[in-house]
Coordinates of C-alpha atoms and ligand atoms in Angstrom, one line a residue:
X4 CA 61.7 -28.6 9.6
X5 CA 58.3 -27.7 8.3
X6 CA 55.5 -26.3 10.3
X7 CA 52.2 -27.7 8.9
X8 CA 49.1 -26.8 10.8
X9 CA 45.4 -27.4 10.4
X10 CA 43.1 -24.5 9.4
X11 CA 39.7 -25.1 10.9
X12 CA 36.2 -23.5 10.7
X13 CA 36.0 -20.7 13.3
X14 CA 33.1 -19.7 15.4
X15 CA 30.2 -19.2 12.8
X16 CA 27.5 -18.5 15.3
X17 CA 24.7 -21.0 15.9
X18 CA 25.2 -22.9 12.6
X19 CA 26.2 -26.5 12.2
X20 CA 26.6 -28.7 9.2
X21 CA 26.9 -25.8 6.9
X22 CA 27.4 -26.7 3.2
X23 CA 30.7 -25.9 1.5
X24 CA 29.6 -24.2 -1.8
X25 CA 33.1 -23.4 -3.2
X26 CA 36.6 -24.5 -2.5
X27 CA 38.9 -21.6 -3.3
X28 CA 42.3 -23.2 -3.0
X29 CA 44.1 -26.3 -4.1
X30 CA 47.2 -28.1 -2.8
X31 CA 50.3 -26.1 -3.7
X32 CA 48.6 -22.7 -3.6
X33 CA 50.2 -20.0 -1.6
X34 CA 47.8 -18.2 0.6
X35 CA 48.0 -15.0 2.5
X36 CA 46.7 -14.6 6.1
X37 CA 42.9 -14.1 5.9
X38 CA 42.6 -15.2 2.3
X39 CA 39.5 -17.3 1.8
X40 CA 39.9 -21.0 1.7
X41 CA 36.3 -22.1 1.2
X42 CA 32.9 -20.5 1.0
X43 CA 30.2 -21.7 3.3
X44 CA 26.6 -21.0 2.8
X45 CA 24.6 -20.9 6.0
X46 CA 20.9 -20.2 6.5
X47 CA 21.7 -16.6 7.1
X48 CA 24.7 -15.6 5.1
X49 CA 27.5 -16.7 2.9
X50 CA 30.9 -16.6 4.5
X51 CA 34.5 -17.4 3.7
X52 CA 36.7 -19.3 6.0
X53 CA 39.9 -17.4 6.0
X54 CA 43.4 -18.8 6.2
X55 CA 44.6 -18.2 9.8
X56 CA 48.2 -17.6 8.6
X57 CA 50.1 -17.3 5.4
X58 CA 51.7 -20.3 3.9
X59 CA 51.4 -23.1 1.3
X60 CA 48.3 -25.3 1.1
X61 CA 49.5 -28.8 1.6
X62 CA 46.1 -30.6 1.6
X63 CA 42.5 -29.6 1.2
X64 CA 40.3 -31.6 3.5
X65 CA 36.9 -30.7 2.2
X66 CA 35.2 -30.6 -1.2
X67 CA 32.1 -28.9 -2.5
X68 CA 28.8 -29.9 -0.8
X69 CA 30.6 -31.3 2.3
X70 CA 29.0 -30.1 5.5
X71 CA 31.2 -28.5 8.1
X72 CA 30.8 -27.0 11.6
X73 CA 33.0 -25.1 14.0
X74 CA 36.3 -26.9 14.3
X75 CA 36.1 -28.9 11.1
X76 CA 39.4 -29.1 9.4
X77 CA 39.4 -27.3 6.1
X78 CA 43.1 -27.6 5.0
X79 CA 46.6 -28.3 6.1
X80 CA 48.8 -25.3 5.6
X81 CA 52.5 -25.2 5.8
X82 CA 53.1 -21.9 7.6
X83 CA 55.6 -19.3 6.7
X84 CA 56.7 -17.0 3.9
X85 CA 59.4 -19.2 2.5
X86 CA 57.5 -22.6 2.8
X87 CA 58.9 -24.7 0.0
X88 CA 56.1 -26.1 -2.2
X89 CA 55.8 -29.0 -4.7
X90 CA 54.3 -28.0 -8.0
X91 CA 50.6 -27.5 -8.0
X92 CA 48.8 -30.7 -9.1
X93 CA 47.9 -29.6 -12.6
X94 CA 44.5 -27.9 -12.5
X95 CA 42.6 -30.7 -10.8
X96 CA 43.3 -29.7 -7.3
X97 CA 40.1 -28.7 -5.6
X98 CA 38.4 -31.0 -3.2
X99 CA 41.5 -32.6 -1.8
X100 CA 42.0 -34.8 -4.8
X101 CA 45.6 -33.9 -5.5
X102 CA 48.6 -35.9 -4.3
X103 CA 49.2 -35.7 -0.6
X104 CA 52.1 -33.5 0.4
X105 CA 54.7 -34.9 2.7
X106 CA 53.3 -33.4 5.9
X107 CA 50.1 -34.9 7.1
X108 CA 47.6 -34.2 9.8
X109 CA 49.5 -36.5 12.2
X110 CA 52.0 -33.8 12.8
X111 CA 49.6 -31.0 12.2
X112 CA 48.8 -28.6 15.0
X113 CA 45.2 -27.3 15.1
X114 CA 44.8 -23.6 14.4
X115 CA 41.3 -22.1 14.3
X116 CA 40.9 -19.6 11.4
X117 CA 39.9 -16.0 12.3
X118 CA 36.2 -15.5 12.4
X119 CA 34.5 -16.2 9.1
X120 CA 33.8 -13.1 7.1
X121 CA 30.0 -12.6 6.7
X122 CA 28.3 -11.4 3.6
X123 CA 24.9 -9.7 4.0
X124 CA 22.2 -11.9 2.6
X125 CA 21.7 -11.0 -1.1
X126 CA 23.5 -11.3 -4.3
X127 CA 25.6 -8.5 -5.7
X128 CA 25.3 -7.6 -9.3
X129 CA 26.9 -10.3 -11.3
X130 CA 30.4 -9.9 -12.4
X131 CA 31.5 -11.4 -15.6
X132 CA 34.5 -13.7 -15.4
X133 CA 36.6 -11.3 -17.4
X134 CA 35.8 -8.5 -14.9
X135 CA 36.9 -10.5 -12.0
X136 CA 40.4 -9.9 -10.7
X137 CA 42.9 -11.3 -13.2
X138 CA 43.9 -14.9 -12.6
X139 CA 47.3 -15.2 -11.1
X140 CA 50.1 -15.4 -13.5
X141 CA 52.6 -14.9 -10.8
X142 CA 54.2 -18.1 -9.7
X143 CA 56.1 -17.8 -6.5
X144 CA 58.4 -20.2 -4.8
X145 CA 55.5 -21.6 -2.9
X146 CA 53.2 -22.1 -5.9
X147 CA 50.4 -20.1 -7.4
X148 CA 48.8 -17.2 -5.6
X149 CA 45.1 -17.9 -5.7
X150 CA 43.5 -14.9 -7.5
X151 CA 41.5 -12.4 -5.5
X152 CA 37.9 -13.3 -5.7
X153 CA 34.6 -11.6 -6.2
X154 CA 32.3 -11.6 -3.2
X155 CA 30.8 -14.9 -2.1
X156 CA 27.4 -15.6 -3.5
X157 CA 25.0 -14.8 -0.6
X158 CA 22.0 -16.8 0.3
X159 CA 18.7 -15.2 1.2
X160 CA 17.4 -17.1 4.2
X161 CA 14.3 -15.0 4.3
X162 CA 12.9 -16.7 1.3
X163 CA 14.5 -20.1 1.4
X164 CA 14.2 -22.6 4.2
X165 CA 17.6 -23.7 5.5
X166 CA 16.9 -27.3 4.5
X167 CA 16.4 -26.2 1.0
X168 CA 19.8 -24.7 0.2
X169 CA 19.9 -24.7 -3.6
X170 CA 22.4 -27.3 -4.8
X171 CA 24.3 -25.9 -7.7
X172 CA 27.8 -25.2 -8.8
X173 CA 29.3 -21.7 -8.6
X174 CA 29.0 -21.4 -12.4
X175 CA 25.3 -22.2 -12.3
X176 CA 24.8 -19.8 -9.5
X177 CA 26.6 -17.0 -11.4
X178 CA 24.5 -17.8 -14.4
X179 CA 21.3 -17.7 -12.4
X180 CA 22.3 -14.4 -10.8
X181 CA 22.9 -12.9 -14.2
X182 CA 19.4 -13.8 -15.2
X183 CA 17.9 -12.7 -11.9
X184 CA 16.7 -16.2 -11.1
X185 CA 16.2 -17.2 -7.5
X186 CA 17.7 -20.7 -7.5
X187 CA 15.5 -21.8 -4.5
X188 CA 12.6 -21.9 -7.0
X189 CA 14.4 -24.0 -9.6
X190 CA 13.9 -27.7 -9.7
X191 CA 17.3 -29.5 -10.0
X192 CA 17.2 -32.4 -12.5
X193 CA 20.7 -33.8 -12.0
X194 CA 21.6 -36.5 -9.4
X195 CA 20.8 -35.6 -5.9
X196 CA 18.7 -32.6 -7.0
X197 CA 21.6 -30.6 -8.4
X198 CA 20.5 -27.7 -10.5
X199 CA 22.1 -27.5 -13.9
X200 CA 22.4 -24.6 -16.3
X201 CA 19.7 -26.2 -18.4
X202 CA 17.4 -26.3 -15.4
X203 CA 17.9 -22.5 -15.0
X204 CA 17.3 -22.0 -18.7
X205 CA 14.1 -24.1 -18.6
X206 CA 13.0 -22.1 -15.6
X207 CA 13.4 -18.8 -17.4
X208 CA 11.6 -20.1 -20.4
X209 CA 8.7 -21.2 -18.2
X210 CA 8.8 -17.8 -16.4
X211 CA 8.6 -16.0 -19.8
X212 CA 5.6 -18.2 -20.7
X213 CA 3.9 -17.2 -17.5
X214 CA 4.7 -20.4 -15.6
X215 CA 6.6 -18.8 -12.7
X216 CA 5.5 -16.4 -10.0
X217 CA 5.2 -12.8 -11.2
X218 CA 8.2 -11.4 -9.4
X219 CA 10.5 -14.1 -10.7
X220 CA 9.2 -13.8 -14.2
X221 CA 9.7 -10.1 -14.1
X222 CA 13.2 -10.5 -12.7
X223 CA 14.0 -13.0 -15.4
X224 CA 12.9 -10.6 -18.1
X225 CA 15.0 -7.9 -16.6
X226 CA 12.3 -5.4 -15.6
X227 CA 11.7 -6.4 -12.0
X228 CA 8.0 -6.2 -12.9
X229 CA 8.2 -2.4 -13.3
X230 CA 8.6 -2.3 -17.1
X231 CA 11.7 -0.1 -16.6
X232 CA 13.8 1.5 -19.3
X233 CA 17.3 0.0 -19.5
X234 CA 19.9 1.7 -17.4
X235 CA 21.4 4.7 -19.3
X236 CA 24.8 3.8 -20.9
X237 CA 26.8 7.0 -20.9
X238 CA 30.4 7.5 -21.9
X239 CA 31.2 10.1 -19.2
X240 CA 34.7 10.6 -20.5
X241 CA 33.2 12.4 -23.5
X242 CA 32.2 15.2 -21.1
X243 CA 35.4 15.6 -19.0
X244 CA 38.0 13.7 -17.0
X245 CA 36.7 10.8 -15.0
X246 CA 38.2 8.1 -12.7
X247 CA 36.7 4.6 -12.1
X248 CA 36.5 3.2 -8.5
X249 CA 35.0 -0.2 -7.8
X250 CA 32.3 -0.3 -5.2
X251 CA 33.3 -2.0 -1.9
X252 CA 32.0 -5.4 -1.2
X253 CA 29.7 -4.2 1.5
X254 CA 28.3 -1.5 -0.8
X255 CA 27.5 -4.0 -3.5
X256 CA 25.8 -6.4 -1.1
X257 CA 23.9 -3.8 0.8
X258 CA 23.0 -2.0 -2.4
X259 CA 21.3 -5.2 -3.7
X260 CA 19.4 -5.4 -0.4
X261 CA 18.4 -1.8 -0.5
X262 CA 17.2 -2.0 -4.1
X263 CA 15.0 -5.0 -3.4
X264 CA 13.5 -3.4 -0.3
X265 CA 12.9 -0.1 -2.0
X266 CA 11.3 -1.8 -5.0
X267 CA 9.2 -4.4 -3.2
X268 CA 8.0 -2.6 0.0
X269 CA 5.5 0.2 -0.4
X270 CA 7.2 2.7 1.8
X271 CA 5.6 5.7 3.5
X272 CA 7.6 8.0 5.8
X273 CA 5.9 9.8 8.7
X274 CA 7.7 12.8 10.1
X275 CA 7.5 13.9 13.7
X276 CA 9.4 16.1 16.1
X277 CA 10.1 15.4 19.8
X278 CA 10.8 18.0 22.4
X279 CA 14.0 16.5 24.0
X280 CA 15.0 19.5 26.1
X281 CA 14.6 17.7 29.4
X282 CA 16.0 14.4 28.0
X283 CA 19.1 16.3 26.9
X284 CA 19.6 17.8 30.3
X285 CA 19.3 14.3 31.8
X286 CA 21.6 12.8 29.2
X287 CA 24.3 15.5 30.1
X288 CA 23.9 14.7 33.7
X289 CA 24.2 11.0 33.1
X290 CA 27.3 11.6 30.9
X291 CA 28.9 13.6 33.7
X292 CA 28.3 10.8 36.2
X293 CA 29.5 8.0 33.8
X294 CA 32.6 9.3 32.0
X295 CA 33.8 5.9 30.9
X296 CA 30.8 5.4 28.6
X297 CA 29.5 7.6 25.7
X298 CA 25.8 8.2 26.2
X299 CA 24.3 9.7 23.0
X300 CA 20.6 10.4 22.3
X301 CA 20.5 7.1 20.4
X302 CA 20.2 5.0 23.6
X303 CA 17.2 7.0 24.7
X304 CA 15.7 6.4 21.3
X305 CA 16.3 2.6 21.6
X306 CA 14.4 2.7 24.9
X307 CA 11.5 4.8 23.4
X308 CA 11.3 2.4 20.4
X309 CA 11.1 -0.6 22.7
X310 CA 8.2 1.0 24.6
X311 CA 6.6 1.8 21.2
X312 CA 6.9 -1.8 20.0
X313 CA 5.2 -3.0 23.1
X314 CA 2.4 -0.5 22.7
X315 CA 2.0 -1.1 19.0
X316 CA 3.0 -4.8 18.4
X317 CA 2.3 -4.6 14.6
X318 CA 5.6 -2.7 14.4
X319 CA 7.4 -5.6 16.0
X320 CA 6.4 -8.0 13.2
X321 CA 7.3 -9.5 9.8
X322 CA 5.2 -10.8 6.9
X323 CA 5.7 -14.5 6.6
X324 CA 7.0 -16.0 3.3
X325 CA 3.4 -16.3 1.8
X326 CA 2.8 -12.6 2.5
X327 CA -0.5 -13.6 4.1
X328 CA 0.4 -13.8 7.7
X329 CA 2.0 -11.5 10.2
X330 CA 4.6 -13.0 12.6
X331 CA 4.4 -11.0 15.8
X332 CA 7.6 -11.1 17.8
X333 CA 7.8 -11.3 21.6
X334 CA 11.4 -10.2 21.8
X335 CA 12.9 -6.8 21.3
X336 CA 16.1 -6.8 19.2
X337 CA 16.9 -3.5 17.7
X338 CA 19.2 -3.0 14.6
X339 CA 21.4 0.1 14.5
X340 CA 22.6 1.3 11.1
X341 CA 26.3 2.0 11.4
X342 CA 28.3 3.9 8.9
X343 CA 31.7 2.3 8.2
X344 CA 34.4 3.3 5.6
X345 CA 33.3 0.4 3.5
X346 CA 29.5 1.1 3.7
X347 CA 26.5 0.6 5.8
X348 CA 26.0 -2.4 8.2
X349 CA 23.2 -3.1 10.7
X350 CA 24.3 -4.9 13.8
X351 CA 21.6 -5.9 16.2
X352 CA 21.4 -5.2 20.0
X353 CA 19.4 -8.0 21.5
X354 CA 16.9 -7.9 24.3
X355 CA 16.9 -4.1 24.5
X356 CA 13.9 -4.4 26.9
X357 CA 16.1 -6.0 29.5
X358 CA 19.0 -3.6 29.3
X359 CA 19.6 -0.4 31.1
X360 CA 20.5 2.9 29.3
X361 CA 24.1 2.4 30.4
X362 CA 24.2 -1.2 29.2
X363 CA 22.8 -0.2 25.9
X364 CA 25.3 2.6 25.6
X365 CA 28.2 0.2 26.2
X366 CA 26.9 -2.4 23.8
X367 CA 26.3 0.3 21.1
X368 CA 29.9 1.5 21.5
X369 CA 31.2 -2.1 21.3
X370 CA 29.1 -3.0 18.2
X371 CA 30.0 0.2 16.4
X372 CA 33.6 -0.5 17.0
X373 CA 33.3 -4.1 15.8
X374 CA 31.5 -2.9 12.7
X375 CA 34.2 -0.4 11.9
X376 CA 36.9 -3.0 12.5
X377 CA 35.0 -5.4 10.1
X378 CA 34.6 -7.9 12.9
X379 CA 30.9 -8.4 12.9
X380 CA 29.7 -12.0 12.7
X381 CA 26.5 -13.2 10.9
X382 CA 25.1 -13.6 14.4
X383 CA 25.7 -9.9 15.3
X384 CA 23.6 -8.9 12.3
X385 CA 20.7 -11.2 12.5
X386 CA 17.4 -11.4 14.4
X387 CA 16.5 -7.7 14.3
X388 CA 12.9 -6.6 14.9
X389 CA 13.1 -2.9 14.0
X390 CA 16.0 -0.7 12.9
X391 CA 17.1 2.8 13.8
X392 CA 19.2 4.9 11.4
X393 CA 20.7 7.9 13.2
X394 CA 22.2 10.7 11.3
X395 CA 21.9 13.0 14.3
X396 CA 25.6 13.2 14.8
X397 CA 26.0 14.6 11.3
X398 CA 23.0 16.8 10.6
X399 CA 19.9 17.1 8.5
X400 CA 16.3 17.9 9.3
X401 CA 14.6 14.7 7.9
X402 CA 15.1 11.8 5.5
X403 CA 13.4 8.7 4.3
X404 CA 15.1 5.6 5.6
X405 CA 14.7 2.3 3.7
X406 CA 13.1 -0.5 5.6
X407 CA 15.4 -3.4 6.5
X408 CA 13.3 -6.4 5.3
X409 CA 11.7 -8.5 6.6
X410 CA 11.2 -5.8 9.3
X411 CA 8.2 -3.5 8.7
X412 CA 9.5 -0.2 9.9
X413 CA 12.6 1.8 10.5
X414 CA 13.2 5.0 12.5
X415 CA 15.4 7.7 11.0
X416 CA 16.8 10.3 13.4
X417 CA 18.2 13.7 12.3
X418 CA 20.0 16.3 14.3
X419 CA 18.2 18.1 17.2
X420 CA 18.1 21.9 17.1
X421 CA 16.8 24.7 19.2
X422 CA 13.4 25.9 17.9
X423 CA 10.9 28.5 19.1
X424 CA 7.9 26.5 20.4
X425 CA 4.6 28.1 21.2
X426 CA 3.6 27.2 24.8
X427 CA 0.1 28.7 24.6
X428 CA 1.1 32.2 25.6
X429 CA 4.7 32.7 24.3
X430 CA 7.4 31.2 22.2
X431 CA 9.9 29.2 24.2
X432 CA 13.3 27.9 23.0
X433 CA 13.0 24.1 23.0
X434 CA 15.4 21.4 21.7
X435 CA 13.6 19.6 19.0
X436 CA 14.6 16.2 17.6
X437 CA 13.3 15.3 14.1
X438 CA 12.1 11.7 13.7
X439 CA 11.3 10.0 10.3
X440 CA 9.4 6.7 10.5
X441 CA 9.3 4.7 7.3
X442 CA 6.8 1.9 7.4
X443 CA 5.6 -0.9 5.2
X444 CA 2.1 0.2 4.1
X445 CA 1.0 -3.4 3.5
X446 CA 1.3 -4.0 7.2
X447 CA 0.9 -0.7 8.9
X448 CA -1.8 1.9 8.3
X449 CA -0.9 5.6 8.1
X450 CA -3.0 6.3 11.3
X451 CA -1.0 3.7 13.3
X452 CA 2.3 5.1 12.0
X453 CA 1.2 8.6 13.1
X454 CA 0.2 7.2 16.5
X455 CA 3.5 5.3 16.9
X456 CA 5.6 8.4 15.9
X457 CA 3.6 10.6 18.2
X458 CA 4.0 8.1 21.0
X459 CA 7.8 8.1 20.5
X460 CA 7.7 11.9 20.7
X461 CA 5.7 11.8 23.9
X462 CA 8.0 9.4 25.6
X463 CA 11.1 11.3 24.6
X464 CA 9.5 14.5 25.7
X465 CA 8.8 13.0 29.2
X466 CA 11.0 10.0 30.0
X467 CA 8.8 9.2 33.0
X468 CA 6.4 7.7 30.5
X469 CA 8.8 4.8 30.1
X470 CA 7.8 3.7 33.6
X471 CA 4.1 3.4 32.7
Ligands
CAO520 N1 21.1 15.3 17.6 C1 22.1 16.1 18.0 N2 23.3 15.5 18.4 C2 23.4 14.2 18.2 C3 22.3 13.4 17.8 C4 21.1 14.0 17.5 N3 20.0 13.3 17.0 N4 22.7 12.1 17.7 C5 24.0 12.1 18.1 N5 24.4 13.4 18.4 C6 25.7 13.8 18.9 C7 26.2 12.8 19.9 O1 25.8 13.1 21.2 C8 27.7 13.0 19.8 O2 28.1 14.3 20.4 P1 29.3 14.4 21.4 O3 30.5 13.8 20.7 O4 29.4 15.8 21.7 O5 28.9 13.5 22.5 C9 27.9 13.2 18.3 O6 26.6 13.6 17.8 C10 28.3 12.0 17.5 O7 27.5 10.9 17.8 P2 27.8 9.5 17.2 O8 27.4 9.5 15.8 O9 29.2 9.1 17.4 O10 27.0 8.5 18.1 P3 25.5 8.0 18.0 O11 25.3 7.1 19.2 O12 24.6 9.0 17.7 O13 25.5 7.0 16.7 C11 26.2 5.3 15.2 C12 26.3 5.9 16.6 C13 27.0 4.1 15.1 C14 24.8 5.0 14.8 C15 26.7 6.4 14.2 O14 28.1 6.7 14.5 C16 26.5 6.1 12.8 O15 27.2 5.3 12.2 N6 25.6 6.8 12.2 C17 25.3 6.8 10.7 C18 24.2 5.8 10.4 C19 23.9 5.9 8.9 O16 24.7 6.0 8.1 N7 22.6 5.9 8.6 C20 22.1 6.2 7.3 C21 21.6 4.9 6.7 S1 20.7 5.2 5.3 O17 19.2 4.8 5.8

């Protein structure tokens, strides 16, 4: 007896009617648990809906450009390692057009796929088709193993309104990425506004002739507007033994974000130092009283940052898409950079102004674990107002963190150390915490940054100020 079940869209946060931009399997394909079935492109991120179990795809229920929400059925999968499979319907298969397999949804049991895997919002460097993982040549009893894929193509919701998701095939998207073209700016000439390769080419031509905004024209001509030399091509093996190791998916995606932010935001970093001797004594006392939760200096920093954002609202802001207006936020969601084996991610703790130190400590522990277990959802990583990047558990005396756009500032924290501090008549040993505040100089003046950083130092030096 066969065991055919439905694979459905899992919890994808607040999104509904999310477009399917790629169908990754066809009837007859053998899939492993967690292998991507389709790629969805929400307003915040691109995500794959993974297979909830291993088996043979019997029917694909969606096609490109369909819209799905939580619970929508993506495919019928016959569960199990040894599921017998009919031959794959010769190359045509995606979009559920192939012949229906014997088991249908009538007998299918609903199984929600594991949480969709998010991809940070920005495209990784394009990979040529040849460089992608080799297409499967292995034919198993169950059919073809769908080849491992390059990361989904992300969607930058910060520059594109959700109702303007660019309508283009994966090939056209890859082509646009290669040329550095933002598809949201390309007019689609095909039916229903679909963007063709020719549309992208025409756009690039127009950009080169000065018909597109400067940044796009610059990207399309390969220089990012900076008139840069090409990247050095070096055969390192000429100089000694080498080994090649592909960058992780998170590294590729966050790398693209970091490059954009570094290149497009005029960063300045203000360094400050806070006397945390008393704070540290209080932290130790709290830790002794609450052994079930780890209370690190970071939670005090979150509290101090929230107080700073209230005092200096221009730090709790973003430039709007036109770059001419500041959007001031009345909520206090703080992003925390978390180091994971695969790279950096920034989950967000919401409503930090309404949470106690202990609540923040618990949530920080949960989010860091979720990040390291690769379980963060797009929702966990969106909505941040300001980020903190703490390297205090590792070391260092200062660094220059990169702003997490569209935020306008980020606080870097290094390791506290005992320093001799002059108290007016003698040197006293005090525990000093180095702070590095990077800010977007288009939005924040140097004097305000110095005030904000000094304010943080004052609050951390005397936590009673949080009550003011
Ligand atoms: N000074 C001195 N000690 C510090 C400290 C500081 N500024 N910050 C943390 N510590 C201590 C903690 O108290 C803890 O000590 P105990 O184990 O004795 O209690 C130890 O260092 C380890 O702390 P932690 O790193 O586990 O916890 P955290 O709350 O400070 O940080 C997290 C949590 C998730 C932010 C952190 O683990 C992490 O991933 N940091 C890296 C972030 C990163 O990569 N940033 C760079 C991004 S590039 O801009």
